[in-house]
């Protein structure tokens, strides 16, 4: 079991990391909102992997 002081320090460390990373996360969200979506680039590989897995299952 961790002592309450350790939990407090871990919580403070987590908050410090969140505040430290906040400007980068905010900029990444802003860039992603302004960029065009690329759903075919996600769906085509997922479908290919799903078809390959179904093929492997059917071979057994």
mmCIF file of N, CA and C in Angstrom:
data_model
loop_
_atom_site.group_PDB
_atom_site.id
_atom_site.type_symbol
_atom_site.label_atom_id
_atom_site.label_comp_id
_atom_site.label_asym_id
_atom_site.label_seq_id
_atom_site.Cartn_x
_atom_site.Cartn_y
_atom_site.Cartn_z
ATOM 1 N N UNK A 1 0.841 -1.183 0.000
ATOM 2 C CA UNK A 1 0.000 0.000 0.000
ATOM 3 C C UNK A 1 0.887 1.248 0.000
ATOM 4 N N UNK A 2 0.451 2.212 -0.758
ATOM 5 C CA UNK A 2 1.178 3.469 -0.806
ATOM 6 C C UNK A 2 0.659 4.392 0.283
ATOM 7 N N UNK A 3 1.558 5.195 0.808
ATOM 8 C CA UNK A 3 1.148 6.133 1.839
ATOM 9 C C UNK A 3 0.395 7.297 1.199
ATOM 10 N N UNK A 4 -0.362 8.024 1.996
ATOM 11 C CA UNK A 4 -1.088 9.183 1.442
ATOM 12 C C UNK A 4 -0.152 10.214 0.807
ATOM 13 N N UNK A 5 1.057 10.364 1.341
ATOM 14 C CA UNK A 5 1.999 11.320 0.768
ATOM 15 C C UNK A 5 2.432 10.894 -0.627
ATOM 16 N N UNK A 6 2.615 9.596 -0.807
ATOM 17 C CA UNK A 6 2.992 9.108 -2.135
ATOM 18 C C UNK A 6 1.865 9.340 -3.128
ATOM 19 N N UNK A 7 0.625 9.094 -2.714
ATOM 20 C CA UNK A 7 -0.524 9.350 -3.591
ATOM 21 C C UNK A 7 -0.626 10.832 -3.941
ATOM 22 N N UNK A 8 -0.408 11.693 -2.954
ATOM 23 C CA UNK A 8 -0.456 13.134 -3.191
ATOM 24 C C UNK A 8 0.633 13.554 -4.171
ATOM 25 N N UNK A 9 1.839 13.038 -3.986
ATOM 26 C CA UNK A 9 2.932 13.390 -4.893
ATOM 27 C C UNK A 9 2.692 12.860 -6.302
ATOM 28 N N UNK A 10 2.133 11.665 -6.416
ATOM 29 C CA UNK A 10 1.813 11.134 -7.741
ATOM 30 C C UNK A 10 0.735 11.972 -8.420
ATOM 31 N N UNK A 11 -0.259 12.416 -7.663
ATOM 32 C CA UNK A 11 -1.299 13.275 -8.216
ATOM 33 C C UNK A 11 -0.740 14.617 -8.671
ATOM 34 N N UNK A 12 0.137 15.204 -7.861
ATOM 35 C CA UNK A 12 0.759 16.460 -8.252
ATOM 36 C C UNK A 12 1.636 16.290 -9.485
ATOM 37 N N UNK A 13 2.342 15.178 -9.560
ATOM 38 C CA UNK A 13 3.166 14.900 -10.726
ATOM 39 C C UNK A 13 2.312 14.749 -11.983
ATOM 40 N N UNK A 14 1.165 14.077 -11.860
ATOM 41 C CA UNK A 14 0.257 13.919 -12.996
ATOM 42 C C UNK A 14 -0.278 15.283 -13.443
ATOM 43 N N UNK A 15 -0.646 16.137 -12.508
ATOM 44 C CA UNK A 15 -1.118 17.480 -12.861
ATOM 45 C C UNK A 15 -0.019 18.301 -13.517
ATOM 46 N N UNK A 16 1.190 18.201 -13.009
ATOM 47 C CA UNK A 16 2.318 18.925 -13.593
ATOM 48 C C UNK A 16 2.552 18.480 -15.033
ATOM 49 N N UNK A 17 2.485 17.185 -15.272
ATOM 50 C CA UNK A 17 2.673 16.667 -16.636
ATOM 51 C C UNK A 17 1.549 17.152 -17.548
ATOM 52 N N UNK A 18 0.302 17.150 -17.054
ATOM 53 C CA UNK A 18 -0.821 17.644 -17.862
ATOM 54 C C UNK A 18 -0.640 19.105 -18.232
ATOM 55 N N UNK A 19 -0.250 19.952 -17.272
ATOM 56 C CA UNK A 19 -0.055 21.367 -17.567
ATOM 57 C C UNK A 19 1.141 21.587 -18.480
ATOM 58 N N UNK A 20 2.159 20.743 -18.367
ATOM 59 C CA UNK A 20 3.350 20.865 -19.203
ATOM 60 C C UNK A 20 3.037 20.495 -20.654
ATOM 61 N N UNK A 21 2.176 19.507 -20.854
ATOM 62 C CA UNK A 21 1.850 19.041 -22.196
ATOM 63 C C UNK A 21 0.680 19.799 -22.818
ATOM 64 N N UNK A 22 -0.007 20.636 -22.066
ATOM 65 C CA UNK A 22 -1.218 21.293 -22.546
ATOM 66 C C UNK A 22 -1.024 22.117 -23.821
ATOM 67 N N UNK A 23 0.024 22.940 -23.949
ATOM 68 C CA UNK A 23 0.163 23.713 -25.193
ATOM 69 C C UNK A 23 0.337 22.823 -26.428
ATOM 70 N N UNK A 24 1.066 21.749 -26.308
ATOM 71 C CA UNK A 24 1.248 20.844 -27.441
ATOM 72 C C UNK A 24 -0.032 20.127 -27.808
ATOM 73 N N UNK A 25 -0.792 19.722 -26.816
ATOM 74 C CA UNK A 25 -2.063 19.033 -27.074
ATOM 75 C C UNK A 25 -3.053 20.001 -27.706
ATOM 76 N N UNK A 26 -3.083 21.224 -27.218
ATOM 77 C CA UNK A 26 -3.990 22.234 -27.767
ATOM 78 C C UNK A 26 -3.650 22.511 -29.229
ATOM 79 N N UNK A 27 -2.375 22.626 -29.550
ATOM 80 C CA UNK A 27 -1.965 22.870 -30.937
ATOM 81 C C UNK A 27 -2.288 21.668 -31.824
ATOM 82 N N UNK A 28 -2.115 20.451 -31.306
ATOM 83 C CA UNK A 28 -2.423 19.255 -32.096
ATOM 84 C C UNK A 28 -3.918 19.161 -32.384
ATOM 85 N N UNK A 29 -4.753 19.497 -31.417
ATOM 86 C CA UNK A 29 -6.199 19.474 -31.632
ATOM 87 C C UNK A 29 -6.584 20.529 -32.665
ATOM 88 N N UNK A 30 -5.970 21.700 -32.586
ATOM 89 C CA UNK A 30 -6.264 22.753 -33.549
ATOM 90 C C UNK A 30 -5.860 22.342 -34.966
ATOM 91 N N UNK A 31 -4.692 21.695 -35.105
ATOM 92 C CA UNK A 31 -4.251 21.223 -36.424
ATOM 93 C C UNK A 31 -5.180 20.143 -36.950
ATOM 94 N N UNK A 32 -5.643 19.263 -36.077
ATOM 95 C CA UNK A 32 -6.503 18.169 -36.536
ATOM 96 C C UNK A 32 -7.879 18.682 -36.957
ATOM 97 N N UNK A 33 -8.360 19.747 -36.340
ATOM 98 C CA UNK A 33 -9.648 20.314 -36.728
ATOM 99 C C UNK A 33 -9.560 20.981 -38.096
ATOM 100 N N UNK A 34 -8.397 21.512 -38.438
ATOM 101 C CA UNK A 34 -8.235 22.224 -39.699
ATOM 102 C C UNK A 34 -7.785 21.326 -40.842
ATOM 103 N N UNK A 35 -7.479 20.088 -40.578
ATOM 104 C CA UNK A 35 -6.998 19.203 -41.632
ATOM 105 C C UNK A 35 -8.162 18.392 -42.217
ATOM 106 N N UNK A 36 -8.026 18.001 -43.481
ATOM 107 C CA UNK A 36 -9.095 17.178 -44.076
ATOM 108 C C UNK A 36 -9.084 15.770 -43.481
ATOM 109 N N UNK A 37 -10.245 15.171 -43.407
ATOM 110 C CA UNK A 37 -10.320 13.823 -42.840
ATOM 111 C C UNK A 37 -9.836 12.801 -43.868
ATOM 112 N N UNK A 38 -9.286 11.726 -43.385
ATOM 113 C CA UNK A 38 -8.719 10.702 -44.258
ATOM 114 C C UNK A 38 -9.263 9.340 -43.849
ATOM 115 N N UNK A 39 -10.590 9.198 -43.847
ATOM 116 C CA UNK A 39 -11.200 7.938 -43.438
ATOM 117 C C UNK A 39 -10.838 6.767 -44.338
ATOM 118 N N UNK A 40 -10.732 6.938 -45.660
ATOM 119 C CA UNK A 40 -10.332 5.776 -46.477
ATOM 120 C C UNK A 40 -8.948 5.239 -46.085
ATOM 121 N N UNK A 41 -8.085 6.110 -45.612
ATOM 122 C CA UNK A 41 -6.765 5.674 -45.171
ATOM 123 C C UNK A 41 -6.808 4.837 -43.907
ATOM 124 N N UNK A 42 -7.900 4.899 -43.179
ATOM 125 C CA UNK A 42 -8.063 4.092 -41.969
ATOM 126 C C UNK A 42 -8.887 2.843 -42.258
ATOM 127 N N UNK A 43 -9.963 3.023 -43.006
ATOM 128 C CA UNK A 43 -10.909 1.923 -43.210
ATOM 129 C C UNK A 43 -10.355 0.836 -44.121
ATOM 130 N N UNK A 44 -9.634 1.207 -45.178
ATOM 131 C CA UNK A 44 -9.122 0.210 -46.126
ATOM 132 C C UNK A 44 -8.154 -0.768 -45.448
ATOM 133 N N UNK A 45 -7.153 -0.296 -44.688
ATOM 134 C CA UNK A 45 -6.283 -1.267 -43.999
ATOM 135 C C UNK A 45 -7.025 -2.109 -42.966
ATOM 136 N N UNK A 46 -7.993 -1.510 -42.256
ATOM 137 C CA UNK A 46 -8.760 -2.285 -41.273
ATOM 138 C C UNK A 46 -9.564 -3.387 -41.949
ATOM 139 N N UNK A 47 -10.179 -3.068 -43.066
ATOM 140 C CA UNK A 47 -10.921 -4.090 -43.798
ATOM 141 C C UNK A 47 -9.985 -5.174 -44.330
ATOM 142 N N UNK A 48 -8.800 -4.784 -44.793
ATOM 143 C CA UNK A 48 -7.846 -5.771 -45.296
ATOM 144 C C UNK A 48 -7.408 -6.716 -44.182
ATOM 145 N N UNK A 49 -7.158 -6.180 -42.996
ATOM 146 C CA UNK A 49 -6.752 -7.021 -41.864
ATOM 147 C C UNK A 49 -7.905 -7.925 -41.448
ATOM 148 N N UNK A 50 -9.127 -7.391 -41.417
ATOM 149 C CA UNK A 50 -10.288 -8.205 -41.045
ATOM 150 C C UNK A 50 -10.495 -9.343 -42.043
ATOM 151 N N UNK A 51 -10.358 -9.044 -43.334
ATOM 152 C CA UNK A 51 -10.504 -10.091 -44.353
ATOM 153 C C UNK A 51 -9.409 -11.150 -44.216
ATOM 154 N N UNK A 52 -8.185 -10.721 -43.910
ATOM 155 C CA UNK A 52 -7.087 -11.670 -43.727
ATOM 156 C C UNK A 52 -7.333 -12.559 -42.513
ATOM 157 N N UNK A 53 -7.823 -11.981 -41.420
ATOM 158 C CA UNK A 53 -8.127 -12.771 -40.226
ATOM 159 C C UNK A 53 -9.243 -13.766 -40.521
ATOM 160 N N UNK A 54 -10.267 -13.335 -41.231
ATOM 161 C CA UNK A 54 -11.346 -14.263 -41.597
ATOM 162 C C UNK A 54 -10.811 -15.378 -42.497
ATOM 163 N N UNK A 55 -9.921 -15.056 -43.397
ATOM 164 C CA UNK A 55 -9.296 -16.059 -44.239
ATOM 165 C C UNK A 55 -8.513 -17.082 -43.402
ATOM 166 N N UNK A 56 -7.746 -16.578 -42.440
ATOM 167 C CA UNK A 56 -6.979 -17.479 -41.583
ATOM 168 C C UNK A 56 -7.900 -18.377 -40.758
ATOM 169 N N UNK A 57 -8.993 -17.809 -40.256
ATOM 170 C CA UNK A 57 -9.941 -18.609 -39.477
ATOM 171 C C UNK A 57 -10.598 -19.673 -40.349
ATOM 172 N N UNK A 58 -10.904 -19.314 -41.584
ATOM 173 C CA UNK A 58 -11.559 -20.287 -42.466
ATOM 174 C C UNK A 58 -10.601 -21.405 -42.872
ATOM 175 N N UNK A 59 -9.310 -21.189 -42.804
ATOM 176 C CA UNK A 59 -8.337 -22.203 -43.172
ATOM 177 C C UNK A 59 -8.187 -23.275 -42.098
ATOM 178 N N UNK A 60 -8.650 -23.006 -40.882
ATOM 179 C CA UNK A 60 -8.487 -23.957 -39.786
ATOM 180 C C UNK A 60 -9.572 -24.990 -39.786
#
